[in-house]
Coordinates of C-alpha atoms in Angstrom, one line a residue:
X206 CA 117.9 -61.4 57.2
X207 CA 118.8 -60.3 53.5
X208 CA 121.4 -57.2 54.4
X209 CA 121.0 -55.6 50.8
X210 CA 117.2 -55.6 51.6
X211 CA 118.3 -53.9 54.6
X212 CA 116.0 -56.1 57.0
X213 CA 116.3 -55.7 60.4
X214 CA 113.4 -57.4 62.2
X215 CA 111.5 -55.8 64.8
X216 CA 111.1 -58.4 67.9
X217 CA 109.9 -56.4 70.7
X218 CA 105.9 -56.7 71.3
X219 CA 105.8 -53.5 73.1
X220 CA 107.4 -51.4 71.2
X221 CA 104.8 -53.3 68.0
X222 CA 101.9 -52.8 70.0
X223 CA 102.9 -48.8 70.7
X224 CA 103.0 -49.3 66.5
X225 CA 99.4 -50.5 66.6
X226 CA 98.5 -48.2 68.5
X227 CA 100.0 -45.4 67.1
X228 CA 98.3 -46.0 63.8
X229 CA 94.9 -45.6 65.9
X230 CA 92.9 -47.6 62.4
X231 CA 89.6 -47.4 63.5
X232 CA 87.9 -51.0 63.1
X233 CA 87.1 -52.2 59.6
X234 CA 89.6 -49.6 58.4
X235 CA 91.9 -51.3 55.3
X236 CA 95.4 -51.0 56.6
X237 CA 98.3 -51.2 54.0
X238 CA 101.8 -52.4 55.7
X239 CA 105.4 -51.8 54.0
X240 CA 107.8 -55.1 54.8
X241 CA 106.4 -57.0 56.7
X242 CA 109.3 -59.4 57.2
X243 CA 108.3 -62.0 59.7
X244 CA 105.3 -60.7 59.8
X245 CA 105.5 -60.0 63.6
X246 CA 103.7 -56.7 63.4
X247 CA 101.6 -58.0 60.8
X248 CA 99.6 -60.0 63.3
X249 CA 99.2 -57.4 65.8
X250 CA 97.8 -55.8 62.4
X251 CA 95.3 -58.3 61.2
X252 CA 94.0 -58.1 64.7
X253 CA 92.4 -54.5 64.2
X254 CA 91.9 -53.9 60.7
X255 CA 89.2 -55.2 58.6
X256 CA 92.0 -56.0 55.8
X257 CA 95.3 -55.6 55.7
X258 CA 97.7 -55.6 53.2
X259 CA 101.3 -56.8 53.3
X260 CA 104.1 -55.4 50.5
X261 CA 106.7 -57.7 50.8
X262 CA 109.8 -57.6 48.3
X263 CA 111.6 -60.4 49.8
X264 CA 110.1 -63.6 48.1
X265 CA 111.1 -66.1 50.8
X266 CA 109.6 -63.8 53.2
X267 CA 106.5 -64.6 50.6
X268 CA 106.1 -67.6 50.8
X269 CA 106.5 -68.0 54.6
X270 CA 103.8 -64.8 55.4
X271 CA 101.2 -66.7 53.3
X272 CA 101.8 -69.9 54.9
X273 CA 101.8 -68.5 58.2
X274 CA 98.3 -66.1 57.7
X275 CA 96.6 -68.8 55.4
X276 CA 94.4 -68.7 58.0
X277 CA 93.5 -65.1 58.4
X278 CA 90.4 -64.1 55.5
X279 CA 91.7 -60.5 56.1
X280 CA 95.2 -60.4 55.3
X281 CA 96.6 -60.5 51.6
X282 CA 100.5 -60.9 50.8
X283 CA 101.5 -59.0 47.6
X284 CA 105.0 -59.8 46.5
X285 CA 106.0 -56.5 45.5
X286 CA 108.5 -53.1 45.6
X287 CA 106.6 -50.9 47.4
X288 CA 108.5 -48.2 46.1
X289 CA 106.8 -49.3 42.5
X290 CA 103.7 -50.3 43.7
X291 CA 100.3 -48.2 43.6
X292 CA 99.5 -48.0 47.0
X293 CA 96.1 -46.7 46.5
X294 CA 95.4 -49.1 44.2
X295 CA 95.7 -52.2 46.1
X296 CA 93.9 -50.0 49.3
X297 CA 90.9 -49.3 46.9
X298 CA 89.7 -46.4 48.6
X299 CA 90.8 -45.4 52.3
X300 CA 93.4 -46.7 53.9
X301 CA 95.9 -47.0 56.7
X302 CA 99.7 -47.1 56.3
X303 CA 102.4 -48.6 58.6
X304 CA 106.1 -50.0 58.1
X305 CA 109.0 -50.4 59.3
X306 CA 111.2 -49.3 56.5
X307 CA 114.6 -50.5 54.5
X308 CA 117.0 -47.7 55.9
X309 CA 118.2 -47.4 52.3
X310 CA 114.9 -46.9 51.0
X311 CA 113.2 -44.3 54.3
X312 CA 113.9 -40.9 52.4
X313 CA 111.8 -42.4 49.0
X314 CA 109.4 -43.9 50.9
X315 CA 108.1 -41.2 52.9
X316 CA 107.8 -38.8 49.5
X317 CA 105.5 -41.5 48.3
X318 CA 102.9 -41.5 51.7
X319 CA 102.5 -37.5 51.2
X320 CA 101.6 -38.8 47.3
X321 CA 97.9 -38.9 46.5
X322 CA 96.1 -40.9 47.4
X323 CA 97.6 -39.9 50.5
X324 CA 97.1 -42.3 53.4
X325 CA 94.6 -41.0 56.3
X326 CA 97.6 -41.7 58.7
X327 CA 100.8 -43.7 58.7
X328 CA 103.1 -44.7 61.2
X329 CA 106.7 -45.8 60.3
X330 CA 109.6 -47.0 61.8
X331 CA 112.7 -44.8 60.4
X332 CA 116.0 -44.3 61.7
X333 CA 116.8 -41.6 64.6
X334 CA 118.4 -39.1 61.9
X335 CA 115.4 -39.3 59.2
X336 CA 113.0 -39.2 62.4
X337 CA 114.9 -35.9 63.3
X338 CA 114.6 -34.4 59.4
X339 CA 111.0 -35.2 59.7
X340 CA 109.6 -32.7 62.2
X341 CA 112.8 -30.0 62.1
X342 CA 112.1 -26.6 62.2
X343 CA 113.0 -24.0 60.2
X344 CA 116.6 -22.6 61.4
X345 CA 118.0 -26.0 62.1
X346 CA 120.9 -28.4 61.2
X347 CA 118.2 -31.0 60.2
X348 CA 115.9 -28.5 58.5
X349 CA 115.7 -29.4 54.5
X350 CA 113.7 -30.5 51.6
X351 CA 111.9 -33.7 53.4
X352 CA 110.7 -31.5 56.9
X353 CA 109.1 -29.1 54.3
X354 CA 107.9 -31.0 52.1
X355 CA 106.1 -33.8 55.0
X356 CA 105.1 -30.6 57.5
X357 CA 102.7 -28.9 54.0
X358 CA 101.1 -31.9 53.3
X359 CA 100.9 -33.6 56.6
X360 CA 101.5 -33.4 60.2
X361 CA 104.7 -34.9 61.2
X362 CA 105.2 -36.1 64.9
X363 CA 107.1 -38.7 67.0
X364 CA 105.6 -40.8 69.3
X365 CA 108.5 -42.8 70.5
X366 CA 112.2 -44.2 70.6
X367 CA 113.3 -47.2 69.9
X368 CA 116.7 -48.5 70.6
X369 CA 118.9 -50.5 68.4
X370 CA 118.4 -53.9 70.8
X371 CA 115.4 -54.0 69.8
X372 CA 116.4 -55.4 66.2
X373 CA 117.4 -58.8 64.9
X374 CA 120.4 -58.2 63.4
X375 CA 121.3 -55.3 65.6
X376 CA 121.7 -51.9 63.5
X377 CA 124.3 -49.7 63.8
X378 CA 121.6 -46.7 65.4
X379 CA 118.7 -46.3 67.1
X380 CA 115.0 -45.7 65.2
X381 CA 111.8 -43.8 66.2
X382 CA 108.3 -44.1 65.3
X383 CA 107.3 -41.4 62.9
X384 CA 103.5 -40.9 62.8
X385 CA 102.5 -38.7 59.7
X386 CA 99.0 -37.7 60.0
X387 CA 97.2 -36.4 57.0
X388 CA 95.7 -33.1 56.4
X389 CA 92.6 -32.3 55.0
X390 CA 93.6 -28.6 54.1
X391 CA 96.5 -27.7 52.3
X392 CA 97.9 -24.9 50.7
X393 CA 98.8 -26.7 47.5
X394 CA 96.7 -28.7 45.1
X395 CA 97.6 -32.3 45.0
X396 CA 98.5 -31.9 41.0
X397 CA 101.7 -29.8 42.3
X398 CA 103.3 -32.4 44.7
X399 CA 105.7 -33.8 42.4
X400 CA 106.5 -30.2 41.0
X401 CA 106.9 -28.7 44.7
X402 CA 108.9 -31.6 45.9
X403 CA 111.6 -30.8 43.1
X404 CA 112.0 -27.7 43.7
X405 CA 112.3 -27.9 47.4
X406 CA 115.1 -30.5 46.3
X407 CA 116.8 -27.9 44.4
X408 CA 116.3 -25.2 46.6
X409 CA 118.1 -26.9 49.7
X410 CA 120.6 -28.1 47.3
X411 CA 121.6 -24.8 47.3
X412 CA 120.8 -24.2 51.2
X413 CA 124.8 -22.5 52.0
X414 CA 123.8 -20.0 48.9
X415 CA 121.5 -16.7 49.9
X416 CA 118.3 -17.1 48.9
X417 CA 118.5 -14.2 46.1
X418 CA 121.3 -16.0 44.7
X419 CA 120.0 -19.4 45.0
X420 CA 116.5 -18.0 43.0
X421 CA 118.8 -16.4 40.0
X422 CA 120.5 -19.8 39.7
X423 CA 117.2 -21.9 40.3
X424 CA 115.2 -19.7 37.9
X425 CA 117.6 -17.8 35.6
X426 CA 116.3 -14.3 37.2
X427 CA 118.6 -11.0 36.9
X428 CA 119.8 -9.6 40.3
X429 CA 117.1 -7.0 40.1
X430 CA 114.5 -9.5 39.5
X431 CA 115.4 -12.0 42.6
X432 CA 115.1 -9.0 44.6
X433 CA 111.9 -7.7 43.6
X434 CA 110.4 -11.2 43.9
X435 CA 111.6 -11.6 47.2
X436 CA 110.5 -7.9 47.9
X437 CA 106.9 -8.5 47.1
X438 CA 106.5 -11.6 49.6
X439 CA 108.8 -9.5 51.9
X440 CA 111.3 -12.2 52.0
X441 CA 115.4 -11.2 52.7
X442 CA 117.6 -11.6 50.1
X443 CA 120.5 -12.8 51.8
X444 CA 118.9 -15.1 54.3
X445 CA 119.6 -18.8 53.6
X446 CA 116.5 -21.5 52.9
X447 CA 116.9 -23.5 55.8
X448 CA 116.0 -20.1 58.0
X449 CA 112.8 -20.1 56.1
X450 CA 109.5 -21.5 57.2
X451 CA 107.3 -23.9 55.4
X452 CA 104.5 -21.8 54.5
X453 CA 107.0 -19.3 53.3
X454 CA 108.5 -21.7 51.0
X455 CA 105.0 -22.5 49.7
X456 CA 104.6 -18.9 49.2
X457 CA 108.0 -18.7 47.5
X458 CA 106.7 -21.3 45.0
X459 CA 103.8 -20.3 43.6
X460 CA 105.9 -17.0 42.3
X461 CA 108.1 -19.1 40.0
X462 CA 108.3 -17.9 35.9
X463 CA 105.8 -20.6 35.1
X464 CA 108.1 -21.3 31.6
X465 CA 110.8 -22.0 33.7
X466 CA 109.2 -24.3 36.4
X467 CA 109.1 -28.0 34.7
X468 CA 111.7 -28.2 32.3
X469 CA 111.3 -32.4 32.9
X470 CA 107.9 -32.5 32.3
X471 CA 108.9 -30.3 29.0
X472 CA 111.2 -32.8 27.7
X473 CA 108.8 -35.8 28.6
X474 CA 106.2 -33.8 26.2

């Protein structure tokens, strides 16, 4: 195991096969997997999908998964950053996800599977904390950017805990399987996920600030202005954002000064 690929292998079949399972790809379904290491849950994989495709950054890793599925039509190694890669491009239409994830890389990765084209489900393995962040409510310590921003555009749950024994080399804390099921109705377009995911950033970068004050930093509004904003979606100007629900947020959003919204995108132009 490469530590600054931050590989820990998975070794115990039935905690993989609660993976599998969790992933629930109906047959012939193409199922895209995210490091595959030693390709343990790789073969549980290839069992149930019609294809599968392994992202694998680790080039030795490479050249052993091909060896060892040469003879499996279905499966396809792509030597690749996964962060980097187009994930619906190598799919080709619908598809599957599963992983279990780089620690270093969780946070990243699971913006990307809320990207379109967003995967029909996908089931990770993420540490215990990031697990936690996923499917916090509004009000709690975990609360923040990623629970919002996962809970609009999909349906975060857990379906298990896995302890660290269960790794080869051992981490430092347990992990948890994440399942993040897709939604067909949202109250976004798919055109504002980058924009809405940067200014949930921003907003909970500012979480210990009142919300009217975080709004006249975020947005350059007068005192009179955050309040009537806030007024009009009956929002409170001194409660905090991590008190404030999802939809809310979403809600919150949409009533940003337009001129003010992507100043990135401005600059790229």
């Amino acid at each position: 195991p490469r530590k600054r690929l931050g590989q820990h292998f998975l070794t115990d079949r039935n905690i993989l096969d609660r993976i599998a399972a969790a992933l629930a790809a109906p047959p012939g379904a193409t199922v895209l997997e995210i490091g595959p290491g030693r390709g343990a849950l790789t073969e549980i994989l290839a069992e149930r999908a019609g294809r599968l495709v392994a992202i694998e950054l680790d080039r030795e890793l490479v050249r052993y998964l091909v060896d060892r599925f040469k003879g499996r039509s279905n499966v396809q190694i792509v030597e690749a950053d996964a962060l980097a890669v187009a994930w619906g491009s190598l799919a080709g239409g619908s598809y599957y996800l599963a992983g279990n994830l780089p620690y270093y890389v969780t946070t990243p990765l699971l913006f990307r599977a809320i990207e379109e084209p967003r995967p029909e489900r996908a089931v990770f393995v993420v540490q215990d904390e990031v697990a936690r962040r996923a499917v916090a409510r509004a009000g709690t310590r975990e609360y923040g950017a990623l629970s919002v921003n996962l809970q609009v555009w999909s349906r975060p749950f857990l379906a298990g805990h896995i302890p660290a024994g269960a790794f080869y080399p051992r981490p430092k804390v347990d992990s948890a399987i994440l399942v993040i099921e897709k939604r067909d109705v949202v109250a976004l377009p798919p055109t504002e996920t980058a924009a809405f995911s940067r200014f949930t950033k921003s907003l909970f970068g500012l979480r210990r600030k009142q919300l009217g004050r975080a709004l006249r930093e975020l947005w350059a509004l007068t005192p009179g202005e955050a309040e009537a904003l806030l007024g009009r979606l009956g929002m409170d100007a001194a409660v905090r954002a991590e008190a404030i629900e999802p939809d809310q947020i979403v809600r919150l959003y949409l009533e940003r000064p337009l001129d003010l919204s992507e100043p990135d995108e401005r600059a790229r132009s």
